[in-house]
Amino acid sequence: MVGEEQKRVLDPEQDAAALKALTHPLRIRLLGLLRQDGPATASELALRTGESSASTSYHLRVLAKYAFVTEAEHRDGRERRWQAAHSVTSWSNKAMEASPGSRAFVSLSRRRQIEHLEASLVRHEADIADGRLGQEWGEPSGINDLMPRLTPESLTELWDVLGRKLEELTTRDAEDPRATQVVFLTAGLPLAPREPDAEPETDAPAGMAASVGTEAGDAPVEDASAEGAS
């Protein structure tokens, strides 16, 4: 789990310019790559994103201006290396309701997290198929879309329990050589009842979960309860 010192908590009033800077899709992607894969140069990130190095260099400088990234130790003197300044960007959902701009930022961040999940699924399947991950990871891996009925208080409690348990397990596994990076997305999105004359559902069936002894083999991740994060 991420300690408080590794969180960047955004305030929609004090950090309006930083929020606006982070709404650019490429900047969110660059920040995510630095967090996931570690320090990199603009040229290295250009290769990973399919952008020009001039473009990635410009957007990295914008991220640095608003303290999302900092310079990392250089391997040589030829090109600047960048690293993420924090492991998590977080915010209060209630505070983000204050303006259209901050609401748009939350919406964009959530959609980027969904894109990250899709990309991570493709990478996970390839890593299993090509032997980069051992078969022992096949059983506990998975995704669910369970739909429990909860009160606002229970949903908040669920986020708290998940956070504490994840912190406990991360601390326990910190020195275990078998531990590897896990993309763990959770979502708690209440839905209002549909009207009787609403359009038919076109989504995939909900309530699906892989079964590993109990009702999990899933991996929900973090966007919001009292806080959101990306």
PDB file of C-alpha atoms in Angstrom:
ATOM      1  CA  MET A   1       0.000   0.000   0.000  1.00  0.00           C
ATOM      2  CA  VAL A   2       1.113   3.573  -0.627  1.00  0.00           C
ATOM      3  CA  GLY A   3       2.162   5.664   2.355  1.00  0.00           C
ATOM      4  CA  GLU A   4       0.902   9.207   2.789  1.00  0.00           C
ATOM      5  CA  GLU A   5       4.300  10.573   1.777  1.00  0.00           C
ATOM      6  CA  GLN A   6       3.868   8.920  -1.635  1.00  0.00           C
ATOM      7  CA  LYS A   7       0.454  10.494  -2.314  1.00  0.00           C
ATOM      8  CA  ARG A   8      -0.143  13.758  -4.145  1.00  0.00           C
ATOM      9  CA  VAL A   9      -3.499  15.042  -2.855  1.00  0.00           C
ATOM     10  CA  LEU A  10      -5.084  17.527  -5.261  1.00  0.00           C
ATOM     11  CA  ASP A  11      -7.319  20.357  -4.128  1.00  0.00           C
ATOM     12  CA  PRO A  12      -9.568  21.721  -6.909  1.00  0.00           C
ATOM     13  CA  GLU A  13      -9.151  25.299  -5.713  1.00  0.00           C
ATOM     14  CA  GLN A  14      -5.446  25.399  -4.884  1.00  0.00           C
ATOM     15  CA  ASP A  15      -4.386  23.044  -7.697  1.00  0.00           C
ATOM     16  CA  ALA A  16      -6.643  24.242 -10.520  1.00  0.00           C
ATOM     17  CA  ALA A  17      -3.734  24.769 -12.917  1.00  0.00           C
ATOM     18  CA  ALA A  18      -2.195  21.378 -12.047  1.00  0.00           C
ATOM     19  CA  LEU A  19      -5.561  19.691 -12.630  1.00  0.00           C
ATOM     20  CA  LYS A  20      -5.878  21.359 -16.000  1.00  0.00           C
ATOM     21  CA  ALA A  21      -2.362  20.257 -16.937  1.00  0.00           C
ATOM     22  CA  LEU A  22      -3.112  16.666 -16.012  1.00  0.00           C
ATOM     23  CA  THR A  23      -6.245  16.456 -18.172  1.00  0.00           C
ATOM     24  CA  HIS A  24      -4.091  15.956 -21.273  1.00  0.00           C
ATOM     25  CA  PRO A  25      -4.316  12.221 -22.153  1.00  0.00           C
ATOM     26  CA  LEU A  26      -0.632  11.893 -23.076  1.00  0.00           C
ATOM     27  CA  ARG A  27       0.475  13.480 -19.789  1.00  0.00           C
ATOM     28  CA  ILE A  28      -1.642  11.010 -17.821  1.00  0.00           C
ATOM     29  CA  ARG A  29      -0.132   8.196 -19.861  1.00  0.00           C
ATOM     30  CA  LEU A  30       3.441   9.403 -19.380  1.00  0.00           C
ATOM     31  CA  LEU A  31       2.930   9.741 -15.635  1.00  0.00           C
ATOM     32  CA  GLY A  32       1.456   6.247 -15.510  1.00  0.00           C
ATOM     33  CA  LEU A  33       4.394   4.766 -17.428  1.00  0.00           C
ATOM     34  CA  LEU A  34       6.911   6.397 -15.079  1.00  0.00           C
ATOM     35  CA  ARG A  35       5.030   5.040 -12.074  1.00  0.00           C
ATOM     36  CA  GLN A  36       4.713   1.556 -13.510  1.00  0.00           C
ATOM     37  CA  ASP A  37       8.088   1.061 -15.200  1.00  0.00           C
ATOM     38  CA  GLY A  38      10.367   3.502 -13.402  1.00  0.00           C
ATOM     39  CA  PRO A  39      12.542   6.409 -14.612  1.00  0.00           C
ATOM     40  CA  ALA A  40      12.894   7.023 -18.335  1.00  0.00           C
ATOM     41  CA  THR A  41      14.024   9.598 -20.869  1.00  0.00           C
ATOM     42  CA  ALA A  42      11.744  11.452 -23.256  1.00  0.00           C
ATOM     43  CA  SER A  43      13.126   9.334 -26.115  1.00  0.00           C
ATOM     44  CA  GLU A  44      12.389   6.064 -24.302  1.00  0.00           C
ATOM     45  CA  LEU A  45       8.851   7.217 -23.560  1.00  0.00           C
ATOM     46  CA  ALA A  46       8.423   8.302 -27.168  1.00  0.00           C
ATOM     47  CA  LEU A  47       9.160   4.745 -28.307  1.00  0.00           C
ATOM     48  CA  ARG A  48       6.615   3.318 -25.838  1.00  0.00           C
ATOM     49  CA  THR A  49       3.857   5.745 -26.758  1.00  0.00           C
ATOM     50  CA  GLY A  50       4.438   6.178 -30.491  1.00  0.00           C
ATOM     51  CA  GLU A  51       4.875   9.928 -30.029  1.00  0.00           C
ATOM     52  CA  SER A  52       7.804  12.086 -31.062  1.00  0.00           C
ATOM     53  CA  SER A  53      10.531  12.733 -28.501  1.00  0.00           C
ATOM     54  CA  ALA A  54       9.859  16.466 -28.892  1.00  0.00           C
ATOM     55  CA  SER A  55       6.257  15.890 -27.830  1.00  0.00           C
ATOM     56  CA  THR A  56       7.076  13.683 -24.842  1.00  0.00           C
ATOM     57  CA  SER A  57       9.827  16.100 -23.767  1.00  0.00           C
ATOM     58  CA  TYR A  58       7.400  19.032 -23.827  1.00  0.00           C
ATOM     59  CA  HIS A  59       4.709  17.202 -21.856  1.00  0.00           C
ATOM     60  CA  LEU A  60       7.246  15.950 -19.307  1.00  0.00           C
ATOM     61  CA  ARG A  61       8.338  19.535 -18.711  1.00  0.00           C
ATOM     62  CA  VAL A  62       4.701  20.497 -18.099  1.00  0.00           C
ATOM     63  CA  LEU A  63       4.342  17.632 -15.618  1.00  0.00           C
ATOM     64  CA  ALA A  64       7.536  18.795 -13.899  1.00  0.00           C
ATOM     65  CA  LYS A  65       6.230  22.369 -13.704  1.00  0.00           C
ATOM     66  CA  TYR A  66       3.319  21.125 -11.612  1.00  0.00           C
ATOM     67  CA  ALA A  67       5.455  18.719  -9.530  1.00  0.00           C
ATOM     68  CA  PHE A  68       4.077  15.454 -10.928  1.00  0.00           C
ATOM     69  CA  VAL A  69       7.523  14.377 -12.147  1.00  0.00           C
ATOM     70  CA  THR A  70      11.089  15.230 -11.161  1.00  0.00           C
ATOM     71  CA  GLU A  71      14.504  14.649 -12.666  1.00  0.00           C
ATOM     72  CA  ALA A  72      15.978  11.228 -11.924  1.00  0.00           C
ATOM     73  CA  GLU A  73      19.608  10.222 -11.691  1.00  0.00           C
ATOM     74  CA  HIS A  74      21.192  10.449 -15.120  1.00  0.00           C
ATOM     75  CA  ARG A  75      22.969   7.486 -16.683  1.00  0.00           C
ATOM     76  CA  ASP A  76      25.073   9.916 -18.720  1.00  0.00           C
ATOM     77  CA  GLY A  77      25.091  13.594 -19.483  1.00  0.00           C
ATOM     78  CA  ARG A  78      23.323  13.386 -22.817  1.00  0.00           C
ATOM     79  CA  GLU A  79      19.630  13.183 -21.998  1.00  0.00           C
ATOM     80  CA  ARG A  80      17.513  14.059 -18.993  1.00  0.00           C
ATOM     81  CA  ARG A  81      15.816  11.211 -17.167  1.00  0.00           C
ATOM     82  CA  TRP A  82      12.475  11.632 -15.435  1.00  0.00           C
ATOM     83  CA  GLN A  83      10.743   9.888 -12.540  1.00  0.00           C
ATOM     84  CA  ALA A  84       7.301  10.167 -10.961  1.00  0.00           C
ATOM     85  CA  ALA A  85       7.305  12.414  -7.904  1.00  0.00           C
ATOM     86  CA  HIS A  86       4.573  10.370  -6.196  1.00  0.00           C
ATOM     87  CA  SER A  87       3.114   6.870  -6.498  1.00  0.00           C
ATOM     88  CA  VAL A  88      -0.526   7.980  -6.349  1.00  0.00           C
ATOM     89  CA  THR A  89      -2.535  11.076  -7.224  1.00  0.00           C
ATOM     90  CA  SER A  90      -5.555  11.342  -4.936  1.00  0.00           C
ATOM     91  CA  TRP A  91      -8.425  13.696  -4.219  1.00  0.00           C
ATOM     92  CA  SER A  92     -11.713  14.118  -2.401  1.00  0.00           C
ATOM     93  CA  ASN A  93     -14.644  13.295  -4.668  1.00  0.00           C
ATOM     94  CA  LYS A  94     -16.799  15.727  -2.710  1.00  0.00           C
ATOM     95  CA  ALA A  95     -14.312  18.551  -3.251  1.00  0.00           C
ATOM     96  CA  MET A  96     -14.059  17.703  -6.944  1.00  0.00           C
ATOM     97  CA  GLU A  97     -17.776  18.332  -7.392  1.00  0.00           C
ATOM     98  CA  ALA A  98     -17.083  22.054  -6.922  1.00  0.00           C
ATOM     99  CA  SER A  99     -16.494  22.922 -10.588  1.00  0.00           C
ATOM    100  CA  PRO A 100     -17.059  21.524 -14.109  1.00  0.00           C
ATOM    101  CA  GLY A 101     -13.290  21.406 -14.632  1.00  0.00           C
ATOM    102  CA  SER A 102     -12.551  19.250 -11.612  1.00  0.00           C
ATOM    103  CA  ARG A 103     -15.519  16.986 -12.383  1.00  0.00           C
ATOM    104  CA  ALA A 104     -14.173  16.533 -15.917  1.00  0.00           C
ATOM    105  CA  PHE A 105     -10.769  15.628 -14.492  1.00  0.00           C
ATOM    106  CA  VAL A 106     -12.280  12.866 -12.320  1.00  0.00           C
ATOM    107  CA  SER A 107     -14.229  11.499 -15.288  1.00  0.00           C
ATOM    108  CA  LEU A 108     -11.147  11.508 -17.521  1.00  0.00           C
ATOM    109  CA  SER A 109      -9.036   9.844 -14.833  1.00  0.00           C
ATOM    110  CA  ARG A 110     -11.551   7.047 -14.376  1.00  0.00           C
ATOM    111  CA  ARG A 111     -11.708   6.372 -18.084  1.00  0.00           C
ATOM    112  CA  ARG A 112      -7.931   6.312 -18.268  1.00  0.00           C
ATOM    113  CA  GLN A 113      -7.940   3.729 -15.468  1.00  0.00           C
ATOM    114  CA  ILE A 114     -10.304   1.569 -17.513  1.00  0.00           C
ATOM    115  CA  GLU A 115      -7.942   1.855 -20.488  1.00  0.00           C
ATOM    116  CA  HIS A 116      -5.098   0.873 -18.164  1.00  0.00           C
ATOM    117  CA  LEU A 117      -7.041  -2.215 -17.106  1.00  0.00           C
ATOM    118  CA  GLU A 118      -7.584  -3.259 -20.725  1.00  0.00           C
ATOM    119  CA  ALA A 119      -3.909  -2.749 -21.585  1.00  0.00           C
ATOM    120  CA  SER A 120      -2.862  -4.607 -18.438  1.00  0.00           C
ATOM    121  CA  LEU A 121      -5.111  -7.553 -19.324  1.00  0.00           C
ATOM    122  CA  VAL A 122      -3.473  -7.843 -22.749  1.00  0.00           C
ATOM    123  CA  ARG A 123      -0.012  -7.660 -21.172  1.00  0.00           C
ATOM    124  CA  HIS A 124      -0.937 -10.171 -18.439  1.00  0.00           C
ATOM    125  CA  GLU A 125      -2.241 -12.723 -20.941  1.00  0.00           C
ATOM    126  CA  ALA A 126       0.873 -12.356 -23.091  1.00  0.00           C
ATOM    127  CA  ASP A 127       3.159 -12.692 -20.056  1.00  0.00           C
ATOM    128  CA  ILE A 128       1.416 -15.936 -19.028  1.00  0.00           C
ATOM    129  CA  ALA A 129       1.372 -17.339 -22.568  1.00  0.00           C
ATOM    130  CA  ASP A 130       5.033 -16.519 -23.232  1.00  0.00           C
ATOM    131  CA  GLY A 131       6.289 -17.811 -19.888  1.00  0.00           C
ATOM    132  CA  ARG A 132       7.356 -14.482 -18.405  1.00  0.00           C
ATOM    133  CA  LEU A 133       5.034 -15.218 -15.483  1.00  0.00           C
ATOM    134  CA  GLY A 134       4.871 -18.612 -13.798  1.00  0.00           C
ATOM    135  CA  GLN A 135       1.719 -20.716 -13.982  1.00  0.00           C
ATOM    136  CA  GLU A 136       1.171 -20.160 -10.256  1.00  0.00           C
ATOM    137  CA  TRP A 137      -0.172 -16.707 -11.168  1.00  0.00           C
ATOM    138  CA  GLY A 138      -2.925 -18.114 -13.375  1.00  0.00           C
ATOM    139  CA  GLU A 139      -5.283 -19.193 -10.592  1.00  0.00           C
ATOM    140  CA  PRO A 140      -5.365 -16.061  -8.382  1.00  0.00           C
ATOM    141  CA  SER A 141      -5.530 -13.658 -11.356  1.00  0.00           C
ATOM    142  CA  GLY A 142      -8.825 -12.362 -12.667  1.00  0.00           C
ATOM    143  CA  ILE A 143     -11.476  -9.655 -12.871  1.00  0.00           C
ATOM    144  CA  ASN A 144     -14.950  -9.475 -11.383  1.00  0.00           C
ATOM    145  CA  ASP A 145     -18.013  -7.289 -11.831  1.00  0.00           C
ATOM    146  CA  LEU A 146     -20.042  -8.256  -8.778  1.00  0.00           C
ATOM    147  CA  MET A 147     -23.018  -6.030  -7.969  1.00  0.00           C
ATOM    148  CA  PRO A 148     -23.761  -6.072  -4.210  1.00  0.00           C
ATOM    149  CA  ARG A 149     -26.456  -3.882  -2.666  1.00  0.00           C
ATOM    150  CA  LEU A 150     -24.784  -1.557  -0.141  1.00  0.00           C
ATOM    151  CA  THR A 151     -25.470   1.641   1.759  1.00  0.00           C
ATOM    152  CA  PRO A 152     -23.106   4.627   1.374  1.00  0.00           C
ATOM    153  CA  GLU A 153     -21.695   3.786   4.802  1.00  0.00           C
ATOM    154  CA  SER A 154     -21.032   0.168   3.823  1.00  0.00           C
ATOM    155  CA  LEU A 155     -19.327   1.178   0.577  1.00  0.00           C
ATOM    156  CA  THR A 156     -17.086   3.569   2.516  1.00  0.00           C
ATOM    157  CA  GLU A 157     -16.299   0.794   5.007  1.00  0.00           C
ATOM    158  CA  LEU A 158     -15.453  -1.566   2.152  1.00  0.00           C
ATOM    159  CA  TRP A 159     -12.895   0.905   0.790  1.00  0.00           C
ATOM    160  CA  ASP A 160     -11.365   1.244   4.258  1.00  0.00           C
ATOM    161  CA  VAL A 161     -11.117  -2.527   4.739  1.00  0.00           C
ATOM    162  CA  LEU A 162      -9.563  -3.011   1.290  1.00  0.00           C
ATOM    163  CA  GLY A 163      -7.018  -0.271   1.967  1.00  0.00           C
ATOM    164  CA  ARG A 164      -5.951  -1.700   5.322  1.00  0.00           C
ATOM    165  CA  LYS A 165      -5.708  -5.257   4.005  1.00  0.00           C
ATOM    166  CA  LEU A 166      -3.746  -4.201   0.944  1.00  0.00           C
ATOM    167  CA  GLU A 167      -1.312  -2.270   3.133  1.00  0.00           C
ATOM    168  CA  GLU A 168      -0.893  -5.319   5.382  1.00  0.00           C
ATOM    169  CA  LEU A 169      -0.212  -7.685   2.487  1.00  0.00           C
ATOM    170  CA  THR A 170       2.106  -5.270   0.672  1.00  0.00           C
ATOM    171  CA  THR A 171       4.197  -4.850   3.824  1.00  0.00           C
ATOM    172  CA  ARG A 172       4.280  -8.624   4.377  1.00  0.00           C
ATOM    173  CA  ASP A 173       5.428  -9.330   0.809  1.00  0.00           C
ATOM    174  CA  ALA A 174       7.912  -6.455   0.529  1.00  0.00           C
ATOM    175  CA  GLU A 175      11.010  -8.676   0.910  1.00  0.00           C
ATOM    176  CA  ASP A 176       9.627 -11.792  -0.781  1.00  0.00           C
ATOM    177  CA  PRO A 177      11.495 -12.403  -4.085  1.00  0.00           C
ATOM    178  CA  ARG A 178       8.357 -13.999  -5.554  1.00  0.00           C
ATOM    179  CA  ALA A 179       6.383 -10.746  -5.268  1.00  0.00           C
ATOM    180  CA  THR A 180       5.659  -8.966  -8.555  1.00  0.00           C
ATOM    181  CA  GLN A 181       3.747  -5.889  -9.635  1.00  0.00           C
ATOM    182  CA  VAL A 182      -0.011  -6.458  -9.633  1.00  0.00           C
ATOM    183  CA  VAL A 183      -2.511  -4.142 -11.330  1.00  0.00           C
ATOM    184  CA  PHE A 184      -5.310  -3.987  -8.761  1.00  0.00           C
ATOM    185  CA  LEU A 185      -8.284  -1.913  -9.932  1.00  0.00           C
ATOM    186  CA  THR A 186     -11.345  -1.475  -7.714  1.00  0.00           C
ATOM    187  CA  ALA A 187     -14.573   0.302  -8.575  1.00  0.00           C
ATOM    188  CA  GLY A 188     -17.541   1.230  -6.430  1.00  0.00           C
ATOM    189  CA  LEU A 189     -20.083   2.918  -8.713  1.00  0.00           C
ATOM    190  CA  PRO A 190     -23.650   3.108  -7.358  1.00  0.00           C
ATOM    191  CA  LEU A 191     -26.394   2.876 -10.017  1.00  0.00           C
ATOM    192  CA  ALA A 192     -29.912   4.300  -9.768  1.00  0.00           C
ATOM    193  CA  PRO A 193     -32.757   1.860 -10.562  1.00  0.00           C
ATOM    194  CA  ARG A 194     -33.727   1.796 -14.234  1.00  0.00           C
ATOM    195  CA  GLU A 195     -37.084   3.137 -15.286  1.00  0.00           C
ATOM    196  CA  PRO A 196     -39.532   0.479 -16.544  1.00  0.00           C
ATOM    197  CA  ASP A 197     -39.442   1.908 -20.094  1.00  0.00           C
ATOM    198  CA  ALA A 198     -35.655   2.261 -20.235  1.00  0.00           C
ATOM    199  CA  GLU A 199     -33.719   1.053 -23.256  1.00  0.00           C
ATOM    200  CA  PRO A 200     -32.663  -2.634 -23.138  1.00  0.00           C
ATOM    201  CA  GLU A 201     -29.272  -3.436 -21.657  1.00  0.00           C
ATOM    202  CA  THR A 202     -26.479  -3.918 -24.187  1.00  0.00           C
ATOM    203  CA  ASP A 203     -23.614  -4.499 -21.736  1.00  0.00           C
ATOM    204  CA  ALA A 204     -22.088  -7.840 -20.892  1.00  0.00           C
ATOM    205  CA  PRO A 205     -23.760  -9.673 -17.977  1.00  0.00           C
ATOM    206  CA  ALA A 206     -22.749  -8.387 -14.572  1.00  0.00           C
ATOM    207  CA  GLY A 207     -22.038 -10.411 -11.468  1.00  0.00           C
ATOM    208  CA  MET A 208     -19.294 -12.446 -13.115  1.00  0.00           C
ATOM    209  CA  ALA A 209     -16.346 -13.563 -11.032  1.00  0.00           C
ATOM    210  CA  ALA A 210     -13.682 -16.220 -11.295  1.00  0.00           C
ATOM    211  CA  SER A 211     -13.941 -18.710  -8.462  1.00  0.00           C
ATOM    212  CA  VAL A 212     -10.905 -19.576  -6.366  1.00  0.00           C
ATOM    213  CA  GLY A 213     -12.258 -21.431  -3.383  1.00  0.00           C
ATOM    214  CA  THR A 214     -14.437 -18.476  -2.466  1.00  0.00           C
ATOM    215  CA  GLU A 215     -15.972 -15.792  -4.651  1.00  0.00           C
ATOM    216  CA  ALA A 216     -12.724 -14.289  -5.843  1.00  0.00           C
ATOM    217  CA  GLY A 217     -10.026 -14.747  -8.369  1.00  0.00           C
ATOM    218  CA  ASP A 218     -10.658 -11.208  -9.094  1.00  0.00           C
ATOM    219  CA  ALA A 219      -8.696  -8.048  -8.761  1.00  0.00           C
ATOM    220  CA  PRO A 220     -10.701  -4.885  -8.138  1.00  0.00           C
ATOM    221  CA  VAL A 221      -8.728  -1.505  -8.053  1.00  0.00           C
ATOM    222  CA  GLU A 222      -8.767   1.961  -6.579  1.00  0.00           C
ATOM    223  CA  ASP A 223     -10.587   5.043  -7.851  1.00  0.00           C
ATOM    224  CA  ALA A 224     -12.665   6.486  -5.068  1.00  0.00           C
ATOM    225  CA  SER A 225     -14.489   6.228  -1.824  1.00  0.00           C
ATOM    226  CA  ALA A 226     -13.872   9.331   0.197  1.00  0.00           C
ATOM    227  CA  GLU A 227     -10.878   9.685  -2.119  1.00  0.00           C
ATOM    228  CA  GLY A 228     -10.136   9.014  -5.729  1.00  0.00           C
ATOM    229  CA  ALA A 229      -6.767   7.905  -6.974  1.00  0.00           C
ATOM    230  CA  SER A 230      -4.919   7.335 -10.170  1.00  0.00           C
TER     231      SER A 230
END
